[in-house]
């Protein structure tokens, strides 16, 4: 059985759909005219369902193998393979060859029917693998006509699926995923993939890519090969990032700079100016001691197509502007809530005994950052669902000529939406927040009402780290819920609602019908998820060196989750030919190039690495300082400007009671 078609027998209903039945009969007649054999079987679970089993004979397969230029074996490869010491080390991480036999290596050539004798045909039934047979069967189904009106011919199984003529079309899994084959010469490849690839116990093993390609086709194989390579690269990046984090944490604990901020005699004596108008009090620098220690170092007519593309571009721009508007809304929330937290948070913590231990950690900046990051994440996830439908609608409206054009166009739109949606708030914190704030006597206002927010004295990198960690973690958890929990629950409910007596044997085609269908876009969302993650890992890694480590943990789970989903919870994927990862490659290259610029800008403008280096090498020694050794002593004092309290105007002068430690000081920093 190379393919299965499922439809609902309209004769079981009072109102029979003659049109659907006519198109179905025409379509199946076209298939039989092409030499395809069909056999209908009534469902044992639902009397209304009919399963049409599609079998493509060997002669027909040979015809379409020549049409599709499929490469097939000529003779076994007799060249000696070179081994290395590297293979001796890695062979322990590969599945045992006693379990998954090594695929034989052949010299291949594009198939020609008239040269059949030149090809290695040991067994006519196994000359074409199941994946190749399913691919050619789907090619025939996609081009068989189902209606003719005058000179116009309508064809393709996809149109019949969209119109409800058929309920499903899929190739079959070879057997159950949790039952080992009892036939020695016929291994259960699905069981092998589940046991040696998708099962959690195999998390440390390399992927059996040859068997994956053989069972699911080249496109799935390329995806998992790329995902495995990306995970290996993340391992190296995670090791470097973890080393940087540990080094930075251990050194900054003993650094003079952190000691000055936390020292009651230095940071405790530096009086900072209010951070909002009237209702915010003066405060001591050492209240930000803990956040300072988190700080990181580093259509087919020209006119019609033009009209459609113009409409598509304008729609994309509209939705991008809508994303930016949502970011502005979150910024306004930050400005308003910072004023509220500044006025009430400290007093609430002071009079609450339960929250007293958190008083030194919960600052107005931290509370505003965490709540706004959570709100940003919720908005992102809501808008993602909308953007997906909008991007698909725009791409459909443009009428791409080929499937490749369709996928490339949709990929570009979805990535643009996701890029602006996920990264806009991070770009704001990294490059715009705290850059234009004015000074205490004349602050800068948003919309004439909200005073522009400043960075924490420890810098904006702490807040950027908070934003990245919340969005990255929340996105990973949500995606795993969607990929693991939802398919499992849907299959469980379907099996419960369609239970049959134990005396009935459910055939393979009905068991597969109960599984979740693979969407039209196939691997699109898998690539999109990984590319967005790649952006988080590269664009802002200077502020969050642990991002590669989090991504590594996520990808180790992602490989097994995707393997489990494809092997156990989904119908078998229609095999497709592919040479590379397509339009995602230039997108990844573009993100990598942009990451160089963003990280350089973070180091230069967002962090205080350069001011600290200048102070250490130039201003901490004579003639600017009395000391002769390079030191960071005095850096805090030199980096804060002085403001005379008498220069406050009436609109911004604090009206709250001055703290008991204020002692009529005339300046703030």
PDB file of C-alpha atoms in Angstrom, residues 295 297-298 430-431 435 461 542-543 596-614:
ATOM      1  CA  UNK A 295      25.924  43.051  35.619  1.00  0.00           C
ATOM      2  CA  UNK A 297      30.693  42.527  30.830  1.00  0.00           C
ATOM      3  CA  UNK A 298      30.181  42.151  27.791  1.00  0.00           C
ATOM      4  CA  UNK A 430      19.632  47.599  24.552  1.00  0.00           C
ATOM      5  CA  UNK A 431      19.927  50.723  22.417  1.00  0.00           C
ATOM      6  CA  UNK A 435      19.916  57.242  26.206  1.00  0.00           C
ATOM      7  CA  UNK A 461      22.209  44.911  30.653  1.00  0.00           C
ATOM      8  CA  UNK A 542      27.068  39.894  24.943  1.00  0.00           C
ATOM      9  CA  UNK A 543      24.448  40.727  27.573  1.00  0.00           C
ATOM     10  CA  UNK A 596      28.222  41.205  14.944  1.00  0.00           C
ATOM     11  CA  UNK A 597      26.877  44.770  14.789  1.00  0.00           C
ATOM     12  CA  UNK A 598      24.408  44.413  17.685  1.00  0.00           C
ATOM     13  CA  UNK A 599      26.944  42.866  20.051  1.00  0.00           C
ATOM     14  CA  UNK A 600      29.531  45.477  19.159  1.00  0.00           C
ATOM     15  CA  UNK A 601      26.947  48.192  19.844  1.00  0.00           C
ATOM     16  CA  UNK A 602      25.967  46.569  23.161  1.00  0.00           C
ATOM     17  CA  UNK A 603      29.591  46.508  24.278  1.00  0.00           C
ATOM     18  CA  UNK A 604      30.230  50.063  23.065  1.00  0.00           C
ATOM     19  CA  UNK A 605      27.035  51.885  24.044  1.00  0.00           C
ATOM     20  CA  UNK A 606      24.931  49.785  26.442  1.00  0.00           C
ATOM     21  CA  UNK A 607      27.599  48.387  28.746  1.00  0.00           C
ATOM     22  CA  UNK A 608      30.160  50.513  30.584  1.00  0.00           C
ATOM     23  CA  UNK A 609      33.072  48.339  29.457  1.00  0.00           C
ATOM     24  CA  UNK A 610      34.733  51.128  27.475  1.00  0.00           C
ATOM     25  CA  UNK A 611      34.363  53.823  30.189  1.00  0.00           C
ATOM     26  CA  UNK A 612      35.766  51.372  32.725  1.00  0.00           C
ATOM     27  CA  UNK A 613      38.730  50.496  30.511  1.00  0.00           C
ATOM     28  CA  UNK A 614      39.442  54.195  29.875  1.00  0.00           C
TER      29      UNK A 614
END
